[in-house]
Short mmCIF file of C-alpha atoms in Angstrom, two decimals:
data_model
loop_
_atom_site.label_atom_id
_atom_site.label_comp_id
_atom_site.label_asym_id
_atom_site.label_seq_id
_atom_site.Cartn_x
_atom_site.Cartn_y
_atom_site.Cartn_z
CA UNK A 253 0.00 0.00 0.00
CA UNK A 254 1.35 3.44 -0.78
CA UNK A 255 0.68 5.03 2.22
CA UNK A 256 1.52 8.86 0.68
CA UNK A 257 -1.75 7.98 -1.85
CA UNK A 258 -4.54 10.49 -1.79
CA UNK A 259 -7.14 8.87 0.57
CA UNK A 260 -4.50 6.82 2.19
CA UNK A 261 -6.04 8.37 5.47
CA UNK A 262 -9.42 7.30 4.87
CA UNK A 263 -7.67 3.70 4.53
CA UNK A 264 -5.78 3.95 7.62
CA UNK A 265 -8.72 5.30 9.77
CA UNK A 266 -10.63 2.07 8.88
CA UNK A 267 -8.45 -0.36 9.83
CA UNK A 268 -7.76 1.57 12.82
CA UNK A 269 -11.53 1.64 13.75
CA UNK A 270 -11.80 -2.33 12.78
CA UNK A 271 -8.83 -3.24 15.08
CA UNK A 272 -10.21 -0.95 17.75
CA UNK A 273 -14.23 -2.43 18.08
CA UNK A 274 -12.53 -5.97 17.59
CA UNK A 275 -9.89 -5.56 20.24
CA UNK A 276 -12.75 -4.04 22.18
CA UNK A 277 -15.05 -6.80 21.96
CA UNK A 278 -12.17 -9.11 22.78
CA UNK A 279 -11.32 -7.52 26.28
CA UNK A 280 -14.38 -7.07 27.34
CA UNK A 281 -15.34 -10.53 26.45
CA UNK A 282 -12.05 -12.30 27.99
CA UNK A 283 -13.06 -9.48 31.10
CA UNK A 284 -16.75 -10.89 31.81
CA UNK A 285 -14.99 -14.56 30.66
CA UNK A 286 -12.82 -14.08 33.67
CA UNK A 287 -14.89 -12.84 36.13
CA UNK A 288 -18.09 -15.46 35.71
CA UNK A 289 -14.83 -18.05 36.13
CA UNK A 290 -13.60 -16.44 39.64
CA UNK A 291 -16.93 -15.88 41.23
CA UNK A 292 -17.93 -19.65 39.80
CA UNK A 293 -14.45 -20.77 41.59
CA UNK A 294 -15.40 -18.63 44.49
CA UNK A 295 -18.68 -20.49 45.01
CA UNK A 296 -17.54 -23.82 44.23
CA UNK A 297 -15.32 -22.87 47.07
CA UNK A 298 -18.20 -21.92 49.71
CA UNK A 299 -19.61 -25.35 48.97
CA UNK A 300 -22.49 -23.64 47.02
CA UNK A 301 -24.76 -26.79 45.54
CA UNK A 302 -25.25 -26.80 41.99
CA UNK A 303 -28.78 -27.28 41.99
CA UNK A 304 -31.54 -25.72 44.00
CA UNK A 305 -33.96 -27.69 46.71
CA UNK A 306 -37.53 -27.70 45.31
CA UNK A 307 -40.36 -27.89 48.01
CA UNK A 308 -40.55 -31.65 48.51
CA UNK A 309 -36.70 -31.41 49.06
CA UNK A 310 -36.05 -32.94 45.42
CA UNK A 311 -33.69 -31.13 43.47
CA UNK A 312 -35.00 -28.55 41.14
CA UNK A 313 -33.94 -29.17 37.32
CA UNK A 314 -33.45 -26.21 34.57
CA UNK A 315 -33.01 -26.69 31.78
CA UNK A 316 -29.04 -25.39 31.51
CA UNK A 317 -28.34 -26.70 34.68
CA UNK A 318 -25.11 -29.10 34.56
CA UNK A 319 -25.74 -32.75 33.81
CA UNK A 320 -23.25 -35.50 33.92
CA UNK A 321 -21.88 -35.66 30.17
CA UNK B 175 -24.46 -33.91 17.08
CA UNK B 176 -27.51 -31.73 17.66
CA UNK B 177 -28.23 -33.48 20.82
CA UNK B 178 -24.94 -34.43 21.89
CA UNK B 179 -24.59 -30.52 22.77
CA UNK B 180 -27.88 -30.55 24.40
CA UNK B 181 -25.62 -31.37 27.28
CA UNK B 182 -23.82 -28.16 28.53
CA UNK B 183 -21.00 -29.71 30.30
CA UNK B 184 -20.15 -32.04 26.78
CA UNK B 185 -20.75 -28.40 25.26
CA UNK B 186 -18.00 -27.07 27.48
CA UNK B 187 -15.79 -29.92 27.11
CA UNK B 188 -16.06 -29.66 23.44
CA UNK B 189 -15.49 -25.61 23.85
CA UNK B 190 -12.49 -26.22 25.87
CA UNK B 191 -10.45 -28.87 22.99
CA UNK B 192 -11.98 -26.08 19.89
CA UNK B 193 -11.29 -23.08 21.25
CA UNK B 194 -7.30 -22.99 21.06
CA UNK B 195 -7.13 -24.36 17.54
CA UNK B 196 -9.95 -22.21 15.82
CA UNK B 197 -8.63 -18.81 17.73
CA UNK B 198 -4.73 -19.81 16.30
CA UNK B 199 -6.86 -20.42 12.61
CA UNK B 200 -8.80 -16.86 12.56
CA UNK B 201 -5.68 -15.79 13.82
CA UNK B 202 -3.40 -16.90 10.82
CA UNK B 203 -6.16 -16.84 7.98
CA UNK B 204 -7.20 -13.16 9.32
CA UNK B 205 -3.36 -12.12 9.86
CA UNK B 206 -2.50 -13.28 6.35
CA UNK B 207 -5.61 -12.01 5.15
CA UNK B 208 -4.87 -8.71 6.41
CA UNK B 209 -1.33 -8.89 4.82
CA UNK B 210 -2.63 -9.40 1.24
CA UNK B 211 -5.37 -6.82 1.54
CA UNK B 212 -2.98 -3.67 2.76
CA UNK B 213 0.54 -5.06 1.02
CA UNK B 214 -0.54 -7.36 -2.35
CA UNK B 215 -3.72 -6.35 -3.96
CA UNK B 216 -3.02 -3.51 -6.41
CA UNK B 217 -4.98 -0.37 -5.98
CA UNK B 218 -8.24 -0.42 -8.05
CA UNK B 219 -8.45 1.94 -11.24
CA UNK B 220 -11.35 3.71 -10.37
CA UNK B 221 -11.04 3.54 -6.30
CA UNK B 222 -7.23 3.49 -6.09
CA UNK B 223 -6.15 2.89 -2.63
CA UNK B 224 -9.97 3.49 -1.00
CA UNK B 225 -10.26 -0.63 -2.23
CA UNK B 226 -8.67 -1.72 0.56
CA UNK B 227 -11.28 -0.53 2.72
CA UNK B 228 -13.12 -3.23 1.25
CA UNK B 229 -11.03 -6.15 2.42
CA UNK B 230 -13.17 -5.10 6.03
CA UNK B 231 -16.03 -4.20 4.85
CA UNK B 232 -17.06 -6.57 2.77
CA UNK B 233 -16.61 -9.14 5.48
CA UNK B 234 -18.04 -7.35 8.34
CA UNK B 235 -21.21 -6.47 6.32
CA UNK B 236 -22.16 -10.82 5.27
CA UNK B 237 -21.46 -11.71 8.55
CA UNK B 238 -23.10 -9.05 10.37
CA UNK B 239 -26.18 -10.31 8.44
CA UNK B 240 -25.08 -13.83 8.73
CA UNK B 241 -24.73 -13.82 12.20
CA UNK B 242 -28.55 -12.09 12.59
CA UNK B 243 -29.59 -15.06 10.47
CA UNK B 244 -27.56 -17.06 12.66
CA UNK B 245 -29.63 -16.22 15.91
CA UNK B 246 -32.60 -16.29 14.00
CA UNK B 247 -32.08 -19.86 13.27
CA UNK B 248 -31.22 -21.02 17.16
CA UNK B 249 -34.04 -19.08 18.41
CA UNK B 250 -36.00 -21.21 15.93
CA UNK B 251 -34.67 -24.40 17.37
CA UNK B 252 -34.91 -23.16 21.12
CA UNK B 253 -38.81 -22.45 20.76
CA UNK B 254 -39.18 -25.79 18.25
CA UNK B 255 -36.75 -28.33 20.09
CA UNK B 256 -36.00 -26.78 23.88
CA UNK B 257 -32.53 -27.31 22.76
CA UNK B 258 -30.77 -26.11 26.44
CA UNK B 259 -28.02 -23.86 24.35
CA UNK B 260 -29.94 -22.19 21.17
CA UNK B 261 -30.67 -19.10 23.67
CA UNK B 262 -26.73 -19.40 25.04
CA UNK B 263 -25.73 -19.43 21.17
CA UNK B 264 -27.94 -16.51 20.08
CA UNK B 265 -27.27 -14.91 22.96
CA UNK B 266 -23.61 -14.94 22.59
CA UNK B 267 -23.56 -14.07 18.73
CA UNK B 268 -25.29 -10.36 19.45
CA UNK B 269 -22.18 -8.43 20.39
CA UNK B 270 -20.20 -9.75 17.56
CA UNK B 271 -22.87 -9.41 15.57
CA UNK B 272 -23.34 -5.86 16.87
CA UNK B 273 -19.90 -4.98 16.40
CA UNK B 274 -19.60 -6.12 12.22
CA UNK B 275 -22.12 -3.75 12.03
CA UNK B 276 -20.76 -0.93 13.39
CA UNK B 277 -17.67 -1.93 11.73
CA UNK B 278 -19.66 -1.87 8.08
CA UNK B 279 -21.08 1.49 9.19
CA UNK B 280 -17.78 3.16 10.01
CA UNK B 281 -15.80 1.73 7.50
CA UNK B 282 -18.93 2.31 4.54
CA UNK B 283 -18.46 5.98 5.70
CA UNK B 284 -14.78 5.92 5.50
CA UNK B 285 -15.34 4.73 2.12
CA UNK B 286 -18.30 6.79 0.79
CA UNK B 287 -16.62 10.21 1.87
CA UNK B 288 -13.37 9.95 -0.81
CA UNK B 289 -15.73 8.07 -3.03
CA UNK B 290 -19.64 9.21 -3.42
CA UNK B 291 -18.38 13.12 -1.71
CA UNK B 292 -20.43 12.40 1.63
CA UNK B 293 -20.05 10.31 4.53
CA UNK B 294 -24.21 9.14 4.92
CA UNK B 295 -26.65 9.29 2.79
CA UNK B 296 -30.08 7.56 3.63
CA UNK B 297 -30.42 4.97 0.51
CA UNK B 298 -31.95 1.78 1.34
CA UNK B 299 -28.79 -0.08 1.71
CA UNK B 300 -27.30 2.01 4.11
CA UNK B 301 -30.47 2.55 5.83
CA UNK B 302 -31.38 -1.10 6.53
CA UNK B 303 -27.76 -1.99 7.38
CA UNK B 304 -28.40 1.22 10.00
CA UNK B 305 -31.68 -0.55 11.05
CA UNK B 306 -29.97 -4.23 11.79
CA UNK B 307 -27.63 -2.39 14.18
CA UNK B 308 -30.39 -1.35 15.90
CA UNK B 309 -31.86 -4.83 15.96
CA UNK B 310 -29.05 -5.71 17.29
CA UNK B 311 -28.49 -3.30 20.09
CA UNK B 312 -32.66 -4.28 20.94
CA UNK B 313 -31.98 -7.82 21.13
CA UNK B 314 -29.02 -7.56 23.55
CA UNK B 315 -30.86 -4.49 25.77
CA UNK B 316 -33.63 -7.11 26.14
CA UNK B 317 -31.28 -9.69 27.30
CA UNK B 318 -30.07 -6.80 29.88
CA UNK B 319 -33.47 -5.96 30.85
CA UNK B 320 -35.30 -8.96 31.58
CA UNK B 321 -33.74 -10.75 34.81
CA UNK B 322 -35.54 -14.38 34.41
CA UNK B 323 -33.24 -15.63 31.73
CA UNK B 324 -36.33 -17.54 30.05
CA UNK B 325 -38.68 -15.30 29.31
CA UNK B 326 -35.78 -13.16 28.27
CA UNK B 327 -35.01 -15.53 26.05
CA UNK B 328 -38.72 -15.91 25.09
CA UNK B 329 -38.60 -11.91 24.23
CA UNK B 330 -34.98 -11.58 22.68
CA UNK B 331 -36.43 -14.60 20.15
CA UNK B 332 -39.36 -12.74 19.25
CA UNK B 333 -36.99 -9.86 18.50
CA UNK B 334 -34.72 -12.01 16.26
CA UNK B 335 -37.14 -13.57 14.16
CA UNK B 336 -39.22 -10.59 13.61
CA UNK B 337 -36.10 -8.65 13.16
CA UNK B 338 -34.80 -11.26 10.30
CA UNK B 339 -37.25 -10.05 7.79
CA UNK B 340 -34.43 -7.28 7.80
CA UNK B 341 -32.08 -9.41 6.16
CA UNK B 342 -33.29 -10.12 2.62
CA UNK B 343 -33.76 -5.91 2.27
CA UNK B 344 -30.65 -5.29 3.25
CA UNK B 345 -29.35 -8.00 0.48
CA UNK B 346 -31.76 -6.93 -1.80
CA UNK B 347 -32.33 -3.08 -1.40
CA UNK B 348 -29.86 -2.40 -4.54
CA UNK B 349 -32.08 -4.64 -6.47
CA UNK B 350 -35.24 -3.54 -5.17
CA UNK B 351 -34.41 0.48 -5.33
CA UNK B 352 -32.55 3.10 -6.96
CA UNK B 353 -29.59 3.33 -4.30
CA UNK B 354 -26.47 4.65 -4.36
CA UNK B 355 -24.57 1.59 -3.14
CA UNK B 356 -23.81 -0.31 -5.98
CA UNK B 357 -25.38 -3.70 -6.90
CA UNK B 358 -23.98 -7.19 -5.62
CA UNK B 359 -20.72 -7.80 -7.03
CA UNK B 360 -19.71 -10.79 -5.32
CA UNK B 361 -22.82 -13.29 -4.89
CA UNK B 362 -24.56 -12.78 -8.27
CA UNK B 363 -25.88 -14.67 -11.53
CA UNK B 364 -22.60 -15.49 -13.12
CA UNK B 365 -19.84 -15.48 -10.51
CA UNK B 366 -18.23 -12.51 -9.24
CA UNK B 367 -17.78 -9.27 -11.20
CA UNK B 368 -14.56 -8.98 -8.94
CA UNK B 369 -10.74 -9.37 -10.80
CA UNK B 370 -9.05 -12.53 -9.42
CA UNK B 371 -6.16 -9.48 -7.60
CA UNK B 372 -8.84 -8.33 -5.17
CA UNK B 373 -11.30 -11.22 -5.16
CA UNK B 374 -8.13 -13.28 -3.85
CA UNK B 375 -7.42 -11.29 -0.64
CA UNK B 376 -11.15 -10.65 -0.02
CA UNK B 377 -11.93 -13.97 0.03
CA UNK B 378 -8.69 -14.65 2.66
CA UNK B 379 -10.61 -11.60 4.78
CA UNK B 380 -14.14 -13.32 4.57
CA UNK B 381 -12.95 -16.76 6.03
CA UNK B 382 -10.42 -14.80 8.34
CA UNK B 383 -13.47 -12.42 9.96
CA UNK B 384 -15.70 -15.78 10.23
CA UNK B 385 -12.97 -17.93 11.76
CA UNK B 386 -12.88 -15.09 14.31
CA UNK B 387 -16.40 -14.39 15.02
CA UNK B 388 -16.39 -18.22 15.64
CA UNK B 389 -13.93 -18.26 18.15
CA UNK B 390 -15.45 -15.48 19.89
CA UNK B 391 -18.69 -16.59 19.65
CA UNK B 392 -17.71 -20.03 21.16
CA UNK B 393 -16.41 -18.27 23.74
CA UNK B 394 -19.00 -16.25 24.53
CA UNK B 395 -21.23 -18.90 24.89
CA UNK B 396 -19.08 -20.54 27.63
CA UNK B 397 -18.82 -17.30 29.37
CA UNK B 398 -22.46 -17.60 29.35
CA UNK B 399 -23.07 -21.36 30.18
CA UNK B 400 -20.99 -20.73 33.38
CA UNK B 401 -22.78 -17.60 34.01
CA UNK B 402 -26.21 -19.57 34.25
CA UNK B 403 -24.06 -22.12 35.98
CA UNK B 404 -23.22 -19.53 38.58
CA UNK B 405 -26.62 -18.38 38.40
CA UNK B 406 -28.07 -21.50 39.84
CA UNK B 407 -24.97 -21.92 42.51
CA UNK B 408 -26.01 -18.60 43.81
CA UNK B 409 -30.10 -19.21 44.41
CA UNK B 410 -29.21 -22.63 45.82
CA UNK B 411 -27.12 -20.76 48.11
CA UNK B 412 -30.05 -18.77 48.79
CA UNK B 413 -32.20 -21.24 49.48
CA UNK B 414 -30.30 -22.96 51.41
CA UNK B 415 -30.01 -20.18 53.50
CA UNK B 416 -33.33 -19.13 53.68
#
């Protein structure tokens, strides 16, 4: 790329904006990524159960809950 | 397959041997992608060096559409089949989704300012590309407002699928009206009007930016399947307590 070319600027400021939303999107997602991880640590760590006691004291299922693979 | 990822923890374990080899894929196809676009291609006669532009935003725009599509479709199978991680999937292609848009946006303005003399103008194309972004920022300020993940779900689905009507304008607003974007030059009746010197490196681009949205996607959705996860540990705790 000649980067002394009329409009070169125009080329420059797109790639710049491109490289700036993506890197964006990346931190923030490896941020939240990180986070959800410690406080599921931290929980694990309190003995937190996995599932909630329904009523009758049987555990109650949803539908994303974790199931033995 | 289908419902061998009904199971989120076979999901995750799945995520977890993926993730490292698709993110080192996007990262090479996009890298060398990249490399062709800004140091091979030759400048275009008529756009001289404003092409390049195109090696982004001709990628960002399909897949900011395909990715609408996309959560369209899981929504589909989440209200059809209960499948456990449509709504994690959909959910977790928005912000990508969100962001190709704004890329094709800002980089369509970077491109129609040296090019058409103005930065917006409000021609079908550019106007329903304008509308998915707001789709897109709808769909993920329902998932933000509605606390009960399922009948946020329920909502951000009806959002999607009404919203994906949006789609076939946007593809076919240069057919359908007089607009100053110009008319399909890649995906139309026989083959690309593109030379082989640019079609090359755009092509690199397209599987680059879908490699990537991939691997972030994938990602996102185990950020979210642990997020439920944590979800649940935190009302049992709760309950327990209570």
């Amino acid at each position: 790329m000649d980067f002394a070319a009329r409009h070169a600027g125009f080329v420059i400021a797109s790639y710049a904006v491109a490289f700036v939303l993506v890197g964006g999107l990346i931190t923030a997602t490896l941020i939240r990524y990180r986070s959800v991880r410690r406080r599921l640590e931290e929980l694990e760590r309190l003995g937190a159960p996995r599932r909630r006691k329904a009523e009758d004291g049987s555990a109650a299922r949803d539908r994303t809950e974790e199931q033995p693979a | 397959m289908f419902n061998y990822l009904a199971n989120p923890t076979r999901f995750l374990k799945l995520q977890a041997a993926v993730q490292p080899w698709l993110t080192t894929l996007a990262v090479i196809v996009l890298g060398y992608g990249l490399y062709l676009g800004l140091f091979v291609a030759p400048p275009d006669y008529q756009q001289g060096e404003t092409v390049r532009i195109m090696f982004i935003h001709v990628p960002a725009s399909s897949l900011a559409m395909g990715i609408y599509v996309f959560m369209a479709f899981a929504h589909a199978i989440g209200f059809i089949f209960r499948h456990p991680l449509a709504d994690a999937a959909a959910k977790a292609a928005a912000p990508v989704g969100a962001v190709l848009t704004l890329i094709s946006l800002a980089t369509g303005s970077l491109w129609g300012k040296p090019m058409w003399g103005t930065w917006w103008v409000w021609d079908a194309r550019l106007t329903s590309m304008f509308v998915l972004f707001l789709l897109y920022l709808g769909y993920i300020a329902v998932w933000q407002a509605v606390e009960e993940p399922h009948r946020a779900a329920r909502i951000a689905g009806i959002v999607a699928l009404v919203g994906v009507i949006n789609v076939p304008i946007i593809k076919f607003s240069v057919e359908w009206w007089n607009t100053l974007h110009q008319p399909a030059s890649l995906l139309k009746k026989g083959g690309p009007a593109i030379d082989s010197a640019i079609l090359t490196p755009l092509l690199w681009n397209m599987a680059g930016f879908a490699l990537m949205a991939a691997a972030l996607v994938l990602l996102l959705m185990r950020t979210e399947v642990l997020s439920r996860r944590v979800r649940q540990m935190e009302m049992a705790q709760v309950g327990r307590a209570g």
